[in-house]
Amino acid sequence: MSRPWNRTALTFLFTAVAFLPLQAQTVRPETADSTAYRGTATKINALVHTKLQVKFDYTKKYLIGKEWLTLKPYAYATDSLTLDAKGMDIRSVALVEGGTLRQLKYSYDQEQLRIQLGKSFAPGQNYVVFIDYTAKPDELKTKGSAAITDAKGLYFINPDSAVKGKPVQIWTQGETESSSAWFPTIDKPNQKTTAEISITAPARYVTLSNGKLASQVKNADGTRTDTWKMDLPHSPYLFMMAVGNFRIYKDKWKEKEVNYYLEPAYAPYARQIFGNTPEMIGYFSKLLGVDYPWNKYSQIVVRDYVSGAMENTTATLHGDFVQRTPREMLDEHFSQAESTIAHELFHQWFGDYVTAESWSNLTVNESFANYSEVLWAEHKYGKDAADEHNYEDMQQYLGSEKDVLKNLVRFHYSDKEEVFDAVSYQKGGRILHMLRSYLGDAVFFKGLNIYLKQNAFRNGEAHQLRLALEEASGQDLNWFFNQWYFQAGHPQVQISYNWDASSKSQKVTLKQIQQGQVFTLPLDIDLYSGGSKKRFSIIANQREQTFSFDAPAKPELVNVDARKITLWQKEDQKGLAEFAVQYARAPLYTDRLEAITAAGKEQQTAEGRQLLIRALDDKYHALRLLALDSINFENAALLNAALPKVRSMALGDPSNIVKAKALELLGARKDAADLPLFRKSLESQSYAVQAAGLMGLAMQNDQEALDAAKKLEKDHKKQLTSAIIQVYAKSGGTAEVPFVVSGFSTMGAQDQVSTIPAFLAMAMRTDDMATVRQIIDTAKQLGLKYKQYGIHNYVTKLMGQLKQAMQGKTEAVQYIDKTIQELQ
């Protein structure tokens, strides 16, 4: 499953990432209903083969299915079988005996189908059960999670074509245990089965499922039956189907099919969207020493998806955020759609080829997929890009206070959906980064190769990963796994320095102030003196520890954790002079980021201003962006020094996002000298640059901005849509309301949240109460949809402001009052 807060995901979008306060953290067992032990599901019967024949009732949103399920008792003889089957109509259950069906007794409670087999079968003895059923997913009462917002397994999108312009689609989502909402199975990750799925659907549509398309048969009623065969075993939650009007772009890796399924409007851009996939497959295959293990790899994009993406075996399903035009992609960074594409592909090894044996061990699926994003960034875009991604994910975990209390391998939780969090994803990925650094690349990837080969087409857990890495390294790694995998929290460290002139030594004191365990931390410390750098490797494993290093002169910089790989919170007692040296001489992204951040806090000083201005020329776009973000334009000295460079960046920086930020800063100055620059930016192909230029105009000339916005309506996306709405909210009238309402509906969640104030302001531009209600209802639904992130409180506050502005319009005020009650 795509990271729950993939760059498209909501916690990342709506929550400001910040360090926890550097104070002792209280690590305790998780509370709520988390006392029950959540182990691996016991295997009474084992799945062997699943054969399905399915067709659809689009009107009722039903799946009509027939199933032939081959099983065998696992360890002991049994005369019964229990299957997961959610919310179905069961018409018939029978044992297949030769060419006949013997009806079986069963009971069914809408959750589990309990079958009496009529005789006992010995361990390893195959038998086949036939089930005739109807799945009714829209009638299920289900609950999702932060990663997967719904759990009904099978989804009918616009089945009656009621929404003009929206495609008619059917697709499935199996993780965690939702495949049993569309076919009876033993819906546990430690089950593996081969499969054959025959899908009957209108002949005008394309289908996709796991494995190979074995046959297509046209039927007399205008339908077609496509049969997909999966000859290698995989877990039930990885089963998938999709049906709809898709265009297929055919690519390949070696001799294996690599196909991309997109809506017709986006099909011309398939290569730009997914074209790195064959290179990714080759890179990951070489890195792991295991060639891509399946017969094909397809990626399909669907509407209204309930998560970011899903790594169904051989057939990843993506949400429609990955469908973009070339213009949209001009403003993008690796951490958007491309990181998700890498993440889901890596799951084909870690998750599909070897599957977590229980949700408690989700880390062997999701932590690896999360870390693959860093691996791909490093390979394709260089170390700065990889380090940026790694750093952002570390902050994502550190910024979630509740996650400090959770073990990575988690045998106690109240609901399995809870493990799809910043611990299983972001923290786990950073732990792998530390492990790779500690062992070295050759040994680390050799260990992954051993793990994959030893557990191929089976299941794995953290202990098996440890044993594989121990085999590769010849080292005991219990200490590492005990503190990072089987205990909660992370180090919180105060770092202080003292150069002793009498002994010519540099002392570094590390004090771990977190409650609970003391962490063992292998660290590199670099001492910079004169024109040289000397590295020392230490192991910190005490509550407070002082290390001493030979230093004939006071070092200009002492850089603790020189490789910047440790997952910790640190309070580093360095001054700005040391940070200036760190920026100039320490090579890594995080070194420079820390220095720029320190300079931003001390920009009233000459040293701070000098460092920030220097950072405007950083080789990496994200650090140039950080430098721009750090500048306070009320600081006259900094403004005068930086202004020529900022104008140069607004005109010609290689990154559109940096260019847009420079324009945004200039716009806030309201200097008429910048108007030609804003007008010029409206000619850009970048939506972000156009948006920043439009807002710059709006700061100085309402009518010119309004005229420009009208011209930009013909092709707008994302930031530009938001900018046009803001211009109309400030200067528009009734005529602009329809654009605002329709434009807002096309925006992504993050852009909608940032644009809500302007969107709600448009309610004051119309006397049509139906339109007022539509605007208010749209904002309300956004608040309710993302209530868990506190967006409902933000919307409520804005509703209160709108109420004050609309005093005298009784009907509108009453409707706002009702809406506020519903939000709270």
Coordinates of N, CA and C in Angstrom, one line a residue, residues 504-679:
K504 N 45.1 19.7 24.5 CA 44.9 19.8 23.0 C 43.9 18.7 22.6
S505 N 42.8 18.7 23.2 CA 41.8 17.7 22.8 C 40.4 18.3 22.7
Q506 N 39.6 17.8 21.8 CA 38.2 18.2 21.6 C 37.3 17.2 22.3
K507 N 36.5 17.7 23.2 CA 35.6 16.8 23.9 C 34.2 17.0 23.4
V508 N 33.4 15.9 23.2 CA 32.0 16.0 22.8 C 31.2 15.1 23.8
T509 N 30.2 15.8 24.4 CA 29.4 15.1 25.3 C 28.0 14.8 24.7
L510 N 27.6 13.6 24.8 CA 26.2 13.2 24.3 C 25.4 12.8 25.5
K511 N 24.3 13.4 25.7 CA 23.4 13.1 26.8 C 22.0 12.7 26.3
Q512 N 21.7 11.4 26.5 CA 20.4 10.9 26.1 C 19.3 11.2 27.2
I513 N 18.3 12.0 26.9 CA 17.4 12.5 27.9 C 16.0 11.8 27.8
Q514 N 15.8 10.9 26.8 CA 14.5 10.3 26.7 C 14.4 9.3 27.9
Q515 N 13.1 9.1 28.3 CA 12.9 8.1 29.4 C 12.9 6.7 28.7
G516 N 13.1 5.7 29.5 CA 13.1 4.4 29.0 C 14.5 4.0 28.6
Q517 N 14.6 3.1 27.6 CA 15.9 2.6 27.2 C 16.9 3.6 26.8
V518 N 18.2 3.3 27.0 CA 19.3 4.0 26.4 C 19.7 3.3 25.1
F519 N 19.8 4.1 24.1 CA 20.0 3.5 22.7 C 21.5 3.3 22.5
T520 N 21.9 2.3 21.8 CA 23.3 2.1 21.3 C 23.3 2.7 19.9
L521 N 24.2 3.7 19.8 CA 24.2 4.6 18.6 C 25.6 4.5 18.0
P522 N 25.9 3.8 16.9 CA 27.1 4.0 16.2 C 27.1 5.3 15.4
L523 N 28.1 6.2 15.7 CA 28.1 7.5 15.1 C 29.5 7.8 14.5
D524 N 29.5 8.6 13.5 CA 30.7 9.2 12.9 C 30.8 10.7 13.4
I525 N 32.0 11.1 13.8 CA 32.2 12.5 14.2 C 33.3 13.1 13.4
D526 N 33.1 14.2 12.6 CA 34.1 14.8 11.8 C 34.6 16.1 12.5
L527 N 35.9 16.2 12.5 CA 36.5 17.4 13.1 C 37.2 18.2 11.9
Y528 N 36.7 19.4 11.7 CA 37.3 20.3 10.6 C 38.3 21.3 11.3
S529 N 39.5 21.3 10.7 CA 40.5 22.2 11.3 C 41.5 22.5 10.1
G530 N 41.7 23.8 9.9 CA 42.5 24.2 8.8 C 41.9 23.8 7.5
G531 N 42.6 23.2 6.7 CA 42.0 22.7 5.4 C 41.7 21.3 5.4
S532 N 41.6 20.6 6.6 CA 41.5 19.2 6.6 C 40.3 18.8 7.4
K533 N 39.9 17.5 7.2 CA 38.8 16.9 8.0 C 39.3 15.5 8.5
K534 N 39.0 15.2 9.7 CA 39.3 13.9 10.3 C 38.1 13.3 10.8
R535 N 37.8 12.0 10.5 CA 36.6 11.3 10.9 C 37.0 10.3 12.0
F536 N 36.1 10.3 13.1 CA 36.2 9.4 14.2 C 34.9 8.6 14.3
S537 N 35.0 7.3 14.5 CA 33.8 6.4 14.6 C 33.7 6.0 16.1
I538 N 32.6 6.2 16.7 CA 32.3 5.9 18.1 C 31.0 5.1 18.2
I539 N 30.8 4.6 19.4 CA 29.5 4.0 19.8 C 29.1 4.6 21.1
A540 N 28.0 5.3 21.0 CA 27.4 5.9 22.2 C 26.4 5.0 22.8
N541 N 26.6 4.5 24.0 CA 25.6 3.5 24.6 C 25.4 3.8 26.1
Q542 N 25.6 5.0 26.6 CA 25.3 5.3 28.0 C 24.4 6.6 28.0
R543 N 23.8 6.7 29.2 CA 22.9 7.9 29.4 C 23.6 9.2 29.1
E544 N 24.9 9.3 29.6 CA 25.7 10.5 29.3 C 27.1 10.0 29.1
Q545 N 27.7 10.5 28.1 CA 29.0 10.0 27.7 C 29.8 11.1 27.0
T546 N 31.1 11.2 27.4 CA 32.0 12.2 26.8 C 33.1 11.5 26.1
F547 N 33.3 12.0 24.8 CA 34.3 11.4 24.0 C 35.4 12.5 23.8
S548 N 36.7 12.0 23.7 CA 37.8 13.0 23.6 C 38.6 12.6 22.3
F549 N 38.9 13.6 21.6 CA 39.7 13.4 20.3 C 40.9 14.4 20.3
D550 N 42.0 13.9 19.7 CA 43.2 14.8 19.6 C 42.8 15.9 18.7
A551 N 43.2 17.1 19.1 CA 42.9 18.3 18.4 C 43.9 19.4 18.7
P552 N 45.0 19.5 18.0 CA 46.1 20.5 18.3 C 45.6 21.9 18.4
A553 N 44.6 22.2 17.6 CA 43.9 23.6 17.6 C 42.4 23.4 17.7
K554 N 41.8 24.4 18.2 CA 40.3 24.3 18.3 C 39.7 24.1 16.9
P555 N 38.9 23.0 16.7 CA 38.3 22.8 15.4 C 37.3 23.9 15.0
E556 N 37.3 24.2 13.8 CA 36.3 25.2 13.3 C 34.9 24.6 13.3
L557 N 34.8 23.3 13.2 CA 33.5 22.6 13.2 C 33.7 21.2 13.8
V558 N 32.8 20.8 14.7 CA 32.7 19.4 15.1 C 31.3 19.0 14.6
N559 N 31.3 18.0 13.7 CA 30.1 17.6 13.0 C 29.7 16.2 13.5
V560 N 28.8 16.1 14.5 CA 28.3 14.8 15.0 C 27.3 14.2 14.1
D561 N 27.4 12.9 14.0 CA 26.5 12.1 13.1 C 26.8 12.7 11.7
A562 N 28.1 12.6 11.3 CA 28.6 13.2 10.1 C 27.9 12.7 8.8
R563 N 27.4 11.4 8.8 CA 26.7 10.9 7.7 C 25.2 11.2 7.7
K564 N 24.8 11.8 8.8 CA 23.4 12.3 8.9 C 22.4 11.1 8.6
I565 N 22.6 10.0 9.3 CA 21.7 8.9 9.1 C 20.9 8.5 10.4
T566 N 21.3 9.1 11.5 CA 20.7 8.6 12.8 C 19.3 9.2 13.0
L567 N 18.4 8.3 13.4 CA 17.0 8.7 13.7 C 17.0 9.1 15.2
W568 N 17.0 10.4 15.3 CA 17.0 11.0 16.7 C 16.5 12.4 16.6
Q569 N 16.2 13.0 17.8 CA 16.1 14.4 18.0 C 17.3 14.9 18.7
K570 N 17.8 16.0 18.2 CA 19.1 16.5 18.8 C 19.0 17.9 19.1
E571 N 19.6 18.3 20.2 CA 19.8 19.7 20.6 C 21.3 20.0 20.5
D572 N 21.7 20.6 19.5 CA 23.1 20.7 19.1 C 23.6 22.1 19.5
Q573 N 24.5 22.2 20.4 CA 24.9 23.5 20.9 C 26.0 24.1 20.0
K574 N 25.7 24.3 18.8 CA 26.7 24.9 17.8 C 26.2 26.3 17.6
G575 N 27.2 27.2 17.4 CA 26.9 28.6 17.1 C 26.9 28.8 15.6
L576 N 26.4 30.0 15.2 CA 26.3 30.3 13.8 C 27.6 30.3 13.0
A577 N 28.7 30.6 13.7 CA 30.0 30.5 13.0 C 30.3 29.1 12.6
E578 N 30.0 28.1 13.5 CA 30.2 26.7 13.1 C 29.2 26.3 12.0
F579 N 28.0 26.8 12.1 CA 27.1 26.4 11.0 C 27.5 27.0 9.7
A580 N 28.1 28.1 9.7 CA 28.7 28.7 8.4 C 29.7 27.8 7.8
V581 N 30.6 27.3 8.7 CA 31.6 26.3 8.2 C 30.9 25.0 7.7
Q582 N 29.9 24.6 8.5 CA 29.2 23.4 8.1 C 28.6 23.6 6.7
Y583 N 28.0 24.8 6.4 CA 27.4 25.0 5.1 C 28.5 25.0 4.0
A584 N 29.6 25.6 4.3 CA 30.6 25.7 3.3 C 31.4 24.4 3.0
R585 N 31.6 23.6 4.1 CA 32.5 22.5 3.9 C 31.9 21.1 4.1
A586 N 30.9 21.0 4.9 CA 30.2 19.7 5.1 C 29.3 19.4 3.9
P587 N 29.4 18.3 3.3 CA 28.9 18.1 1.9 C 27.4 17.8 1.8
L588 N 26.8 17.3 2.8 CA 25.5 16.7 2.7 C 24.3 17.7 2.7
Y589 N 23.2 17.3 2.1 CA 22.0 18.0 2.1 C 21.6 18.5 3.5
T590 N 21.6 17.5 4.4 CA 21.1 17.9 5.8 C 22.1 18.8 6.5
D591 N 23.4 18.7 6.2 CA 24.4 19.7 6.7 C 24.0 21.1 6.3
R592 N 23.7 21.2 5.1 CA 23.4 22.5 4.5 C 22.0 23.0 5.0
L593 N 21.1 22.1 5.1 CA 19.7 22.5 5.6 C 19.8 23.0 7.0
E594 N 20.6 22.3 7.9 CA 20.7 22.7 9.3 C 21.3 24.1 9.4
A595 N 22.3 24.4 8.5 CA 23.0 25.7 8.5 C 22.0 26.8 8.1
I596 N 21.3 26.5 7.0 CA 20.3 27.5 6.5 C 19.2 27.8 7.6
T597 N 18.8 26.7 8.2 CA 17.8 26.9 9.3 C 18.3 27.8 10.4
A598 N 19.5 27.5 10.8 CA 20.2 28.3 11.9 C 20.3 29.8 11.4
A599 N 20.7 30.0 10.2 CA 20.9 31.4 9.7 C 19.5 32.1 9.6
G600 N 18.5 31.4 9.3 CA 17.1 32.0 9.3 C 16.7 32.5 10.6
K601 N 17.2 31.8 11.7 CA 16.8 32.3 13.0 C 17.7 33.4 13.5
E602 N 18.8 33.7 12.8 CA 19.7 34.7 13.2 C 20.0 35.7 12.0
Q603 N 18.9 36.0 11.2 CA 19.2 36.8 10.1 C 19.3 38.3 10.4
Q604 N 19.2 38.6 11.6 CA 19.5 40.0 12.0 C 21.0 40.3 12.1
T605 N 21.8 39.2 12.2 CA 23.2 39.3 12.2 C 23.8 39.3 10.8
A606 N 25.0 39.9 10.7 CA 25.7 39.9 9.4 C 26.0 38.5 8.9
E607 N 26.4 37.6 9.9 CA 26.7 36.3 9.5 C 25.5 35.5 9.0
G608 N 24.3 35.7 9.7 CA 23.1 35.1 9.2 C 22.7 35.5 7.9
R609 N 22.8 36.8 7.6 CA 22.4 37.3 6.3 C 23.3 36.8 5.2
Q610 N 24.6 36.8 5.5 CA 25.6 36.3 4.5 C 25.3 34.8 4.2
L611 N 25.0 34.0 5.2 CA 24.8 32.6 4.9 C 23.5 32.4 4.1
L612 N 22.5 33.1 4.4 CA 21.2 33.0 3.6 C 21.4 33.4 2.2
I613 N 22.1 34.5 2.0 CA 22.3 34.9 0.6 C 23.2 33.9 -0.2
R614 N 24.2 33.4 0.5 CA 25.0 32.3 -0.1 C 24.1 31.1 -0.5
A615 N 23.1 30.8 0.4 CA 22.3 29.6 0.1 C 21.3 29.8 -1.1
L616 N 21.1 31.1 -1.5 CA 20.3 31.3 -2.6 C 20.9 30.7 -3.9
D617 N 22.2 30.4 -3.8 CA 22.9 29.8 -5.0 C 23.2 28.3 -4.7
D618 N 22.5 27.7 -3.7 CA 22.8 26.3 -3.5 C 22.6 25.5 -4.7
K619 N 23.3 24.4 -4.9 CA 23.2 23.6 -6.1 C 21.9 22.8 -6.1
Y620 N 21.2 22.7 -5.0 CA 20.0 21.9 -4.9 C 18.8 22.7 -4.7
H621 N 17.8 22.5 -5.6 CA 16.6 23.4 -5.6 C 15.9 23.5 -4.3
A622 N 15.8 22.4 -3.5 CA 15.0 22.5 -2.3 C 15.7 23.4 -1.2
L623 N 17.0 23.5 -1.3 CA 17.7 24.3 -0.3 C 17.7 25.8 -0.8
R624 N 17.6 26.0 -2.1 CA 17.4 27.4 -2.5 C 16.0 27.8 -2.1
L625 N 15.0 26.9 -2.2 CA 13.7 27.2 -1.8 C 13.6 27.5 -0.3
L626 N 14.4 26.7 0.5 CA 14.4 26.9 2.0 C 15.0 28.3 2.3
A627 N 16.0 28.7 1.6 CA 16.7 30.0 1.8 C 15.7 31.1 1.5
L628 N 14.9 31.0 0.4 CA 13.9 32.0 0.1 C 12.8 32.0 1.2
D629 N 12.4 30.8 1.6 CA 11.4 30.8 2.7 C 11.9 31.4 4.0
S630 N 13.2 31.3 4.2 CA 13.7 31.8 5.5 C 13.9 33.3 5.5
I631 N 13.8 34.0 4.4 CA 14.1 35.4 4.4 C 12.9 36.2 4.8
N632 N 13.1 37.0 5.8 CA 12.0 38.0 6.3 C 12.3 39.3 5.6
F633 N 11.3 39.7 4.7 CA 11.5 40.9 3.9 C 11.3 42.2 4.7
E634 N 11.0 42.0 5.9 CA 10.9 43.2 6.8 C 12.3 43.6 7.3
N635 N 13.2 42.6 7.1 CA 14.6 42.9 7.4 C 15.3 43.7 6.3
A636 N 15.4 45.0 6.5 CA 15.8 45.9 5.4 C 17.2 45.5 4.9
A637 N 18.1 45.2 5.8 CA 19.5 44.9 5.4 C 19.5 43.7 4.5
L638 N 18.8 42.7 4.9 CA 18.8 41.4 4.2 C 18.1 41.7 2.8
L639 N 17.0 42.5 2.9 CA 16.2 42.8 1.7 C 17.1 43.4 0.6
N640 N 17.8 44.4 1.0 CA 18.7 45.1 0.0 C 19.7 44.2 -0.6
A641 N 20.3 43.4 0.3 CA 21.3 42.5 -0.2 C 20.8 41.4 -1.1
A642 N 19.6 40.9 -0.8 CA 19.1 39.7 -1.5 C 18.3 40.0 -2.7
L643 N 17.7 41.2 -2.8 CA 16.8 41.6 -3.8 C 17.2 41.3 -5.2
P644 N 18.4 41.7 -5.6 CA 18.9 41.4 -7.0 C 18.9 39.9 -7.3
K645 N 19.3 39.1 -6.3 CA 19.4 37.6 -6.5 C 17.9 37.1 -6.6
V646 N 17.0 37.5 -5.7 CA 15.7 37.0 -5.8 C 15.0 37.3 -7.1
R647 N 15.2 38.5 -7.6 CA 14.7 38.9 -9.0 C 15.3 38.0 -10.0
S648 N 16.6 37.7 -9.9 CA 17.2 36.8 -10.9 C 16.6 35.4 -10.8
M649 N 16.3 35.0 -9.6 CA 15.7 33.6 -9.5 C 14.3 33.6 -10.0
A650 N 13.6 34.7 -9.8 CA 12.2 34.7 -10.3 C 12.2 34.7 -11.8
L651 N 13.2 35.1 -12.4 CA 13.3 35.2 -13.9 C 13.8 33.9 -14.5
G652 N 14.8 33.3 -13.8 CA 15.5 32.2 -14.5 C 16.0 31.0 -13.7
D653 N 15.5 30.8 -12.5 CA 15.9 29.7 -11.7 C 15.5 28.4 -12.5
P654 N 16.3 27.3 -12.5 CA 16.0 26.1 -13.2 C 14.8 25.4 -12.7
S655 N 14.4 25.6 -11.4 CA 13.3 25.0 -10.8 C 12.1 26.0 -10.8
N656 N 11.0 25.5 -11.4 CA 9.7 26.3 -11.4 C 9.2 26.6 -10.1
I657 N 9.4 25.7 -9.1 CA 8.9 25.9 -7.8 C 9.7 27.0 -7.1
V658 N 11.0 27.0 -7.3 CA 11.8 28.1 -6.7 C 11.5 29.4 -7.4
K659 N 11.3 29.4 -8.7 CA 10.9 30.6 -9.5 C 9.6 31.2 -8.9
A660 N 8.6 30.3 -8.7 CA 7.3 30.7 -8.1 C 7.5 31.3 -6.7
K661 N 8.3 30.7 -5.9 CA 8.5 31.2 -4.6 C 9.2 32.6 -4.6
A662 N 10.1 32.8 -5.5 CA 10.8 34.1 -5.6 C 9.7 35.2 -6.1
L663 N 8.9 34.8 -7.0 CA 7.8 35.7 -7.5 C 6.8 36.0 -6.3
E664 N 6.5 35.0 -5.5 CA 5.7 35.2 -4.4 C 6.2 36.2 -3.4
L665 N 7.5 36.1 -3.1 CA 8.2 37.0 -2.2 C 8.2 38.5 -2.8
L666 N 8.5 38.6 -4.1 CA 8.4 39.9 -4.7 C 7.0 40.5 -4.7
G667 N 6.0 39.6 -4.9 CA 4.6 40.1 -4.9 C 4.3 40.7 -3.6
A668 N 4.8 40.1 -2.5 CA 4.4 40.7 -1.2 C 5.0 42.1 -0.9
R669 N 6.0 42.4 -1.7 CA 6.6 43.7 -1.6 C 5.8 44.9 -2.2
K670 N 5.0 44.5 -3.2 CA 4.1 45.5 -3.8 C 4.9 46.6 -4.5
D671 N 6.0 46.2 -5.2 CA 6.8 47.2 -5.8 C 6.5 47.3 -7.3
A672 N 6.1 48.4 -7.8 CA 5.8 48.6 -9.2 C 6.9 48.2 -10.1
A673 N 8.1 48.2 -9.7 CA 9.2 47.8 -10.5 C 9.2 46.3 -10.9
D674 N 8.4 45.5 -10.1 CA 8.3 44.1 -10.4 C 7.1 43.7 -11.3
L675 N 6.3 44.7 -11.6 CA 5.1 44.4 -12.5 C 5.5 43.8 -13.8
P676 N 6.6 44.2 -14.5 CA 6.9 43.6 -15.8 C 7.3 42.1 -15.6
L677 N 7.9 41.8 -14.4 CA 8.3 40.4 -14.1 C 7.0 39.6 -13.9
F678 N 6.0 40.1 -13.2 CA 4.8 39.4 -13.0 C 4.1 39.1 -14.4
R679 N 4.0 40.2 -15.2 CA 3.4 40.0 -16.5 C 4.1 39.0 -17.4

